[in-house]
């Protein structure tokens, strides 16, 4: 697991692919909204699309505000409360 982004608003942890665990067969990402204290884990096809969108975003040399706005698109999917972090 690698912390790949951390701002005042969001943090993103990348989980590398793990053939021994079905949920991580393709890897995944945990996105946490610190202010709302909610998070989501995405894997599979959604994780692949997230990775591609992040690569496209990084190519534009975004500001922290740009990245946070991008991650804000995932707020509606976050339903898991953050209990331990």
Short mmCIF file of C-alpha atoms in Angstrom, two decimals:
data_model
loop_
_atom_site.label_atom_id
_atom_site.label_comp_id
_atom_site.label_asym_id
_atom_site.label_seq_id
_atom_site.Cartn_x
_atom_site.Cartn_y
_atom_site.Cartn_z
CA UNK A 1 0.00 0.00 0.00
CA UNK A 2 1.28 3.44 -0.97
CA UNK A 3 0.06 6.89 0.00
CA UNK A 4 -0.09 8.59 -3.40
CA UNK A 5 -1.87 11.83 -2.50
CA UNK A 6 -2.41 13.81 0.67
CA UNK A 7 -3.91 17.28 1.01
CA UNK A 8 -5.88 19.03 3.73
CA UNK A 9 -9.09 17.70 2.16
CA UNK A 10 -8.26 14.26 0.69
CA UNK A 11 -5.89 11.36 0.89
CA UNK A 12 -5.53 8.53 -1.61
CA UNK A 13 -3.90 5.19 -0.86
CA UNK A 14 -3.02 2.80 -3.66
CA UNK A 15 -3.15 -0.95 -3.04
CA UNK A 16 -0.96 -2.91 -5.42
CA UNK A 17 -2.39 -5.95 -7.21
CA UNK A 18 -2.38 -9.13 -5.12
CA UNK A 19 -3.30 -12.40 -6.85
CA UNK A 20 -3.76 -14.05 -3.45
CA UNK A 21 -6.70 -11.79 -2.56
CA UNK A 22 -9.66 -11.66 -4.87
CA UNK A 23 -10.62 -8.10 -3.87
CA UNK A 24 -7.12 -6.88 -4.78
CA UNK A 25 -6.56 -8.98 -7.88
CA UNK A 26 -6.32 -5.77 -9.94
CA UNK A 27 -5.25 -3.48 -7.11
CA UNK A 28 -7.39 -0.67 -5.81
CA UNK A 29 -7.61 2.75 -4.23
CA UNK A 30 -8.93 4.09 -0.97
CA UNK A 31 -10.09 7.69 -1.27
CA UNK A 32 -10.76 9.52 1.97
CA UNK A 33 -12.51 12.86 2.42
CA UNK A 34 -10.97 14.12 5.64
CA UNK A 35 -13.51 16.90 6.30
CA UNK A 36 -16.54 14.62 5.90
CA UNK A 37 -14.76 11.67 7.54
CA UNK A 38 -15.96 9.34 4.78
CA UNK A 39 -14.12 7.03 2.44
CA UNK A 40 -14.50 4.60 -0.40
CA UNK A 41 -12.46 1.69 -1.68
CA UNK A 42 -12.55 1.19 -5.43
CA UNK A 43 -11.22 -1.83 -7.24
CA UNK A 44 -11.52 -3.63 -10.55
CA UNK A 45 -12.75 -1.71 -13.57
CA UNK A 46 -13.48 1.42 -11.55
CA UNK A 47 -9.91 1.40 -10.21
CA UNK A 48 -8.54 1.04 -13.73
CA UNK A 49 -10.64 4.00 -14.90
CA UNK A 50 -9.54 6.02 -11.84
CA UNK A 51 -5.86 5.29 -12.60
CA UNK A 52 -6.31 6.39 -16.25
CA UNK A 53 -8.12 9.58 -15.23
CA UNK A 54 -5.40 10.39 -12.69
CA UNK A 55 -2.69 9.87 -15.32
CA UNK A 56 -4.56 12.22 -17.66
CA UNK A 57 -4.95 14.79 -14.88
CA UNK A 58 -1.28 14.62 -13.89
CA UNK A 59 -0.30 15.26 -17.51
CA UNK A 60 -1.94 18.70 -17.21
CA UNK A 61 0.29 19.65 -14.24
CA UNK A 62 -2.70 20.30 -11.94
CA UNK A 63 -2.75 22.37 -8.79
CA UNK A 64 -3.76 20.88 -5.46
CA UNK A 65 -7.16 22.54 -5.97
CA UNK A 66 -7.53 20.80 -9.34
CA UNK A 67 -6.74 17.42 -7.81
CA UNK A 68 -9.10 18.00 -4.88
CA UNK A 69 -11.86 19.00 -7.33
CA UNK A 70 -11.24 15.79 -9.29
CA UNK A 71 -11.42 13.70 -6.10
CA UNK A 72 -14.59 15.57 -5.14
CA UNK A 73 -16.32 13.71 -7.97
CA UNK A 74 -16.12 10.61 -5.79
CA UNK A 75 -17.80 12.22 -2.76
CA UNK A 76 -21.24 10.94 -3.76
CA UNK A 77 -19.92 7.37 -3.66
CA UNK A 78 -18.40 7.68 -0.19
CA UNK A 79 -20.60 6.06 2.39
CA UNK A 80 -18.09 4.31 4.65
CA UNK A 81 -17.37 6.37 7.78
CA UNK A 82 -13.73 6.79 8.72
CA UNK A 83 -13.26 5.21 12.13
CA UNK A 84 -9.53 4.52 12.31
CA UNK A 85 -6.97 6.65 10.47
#
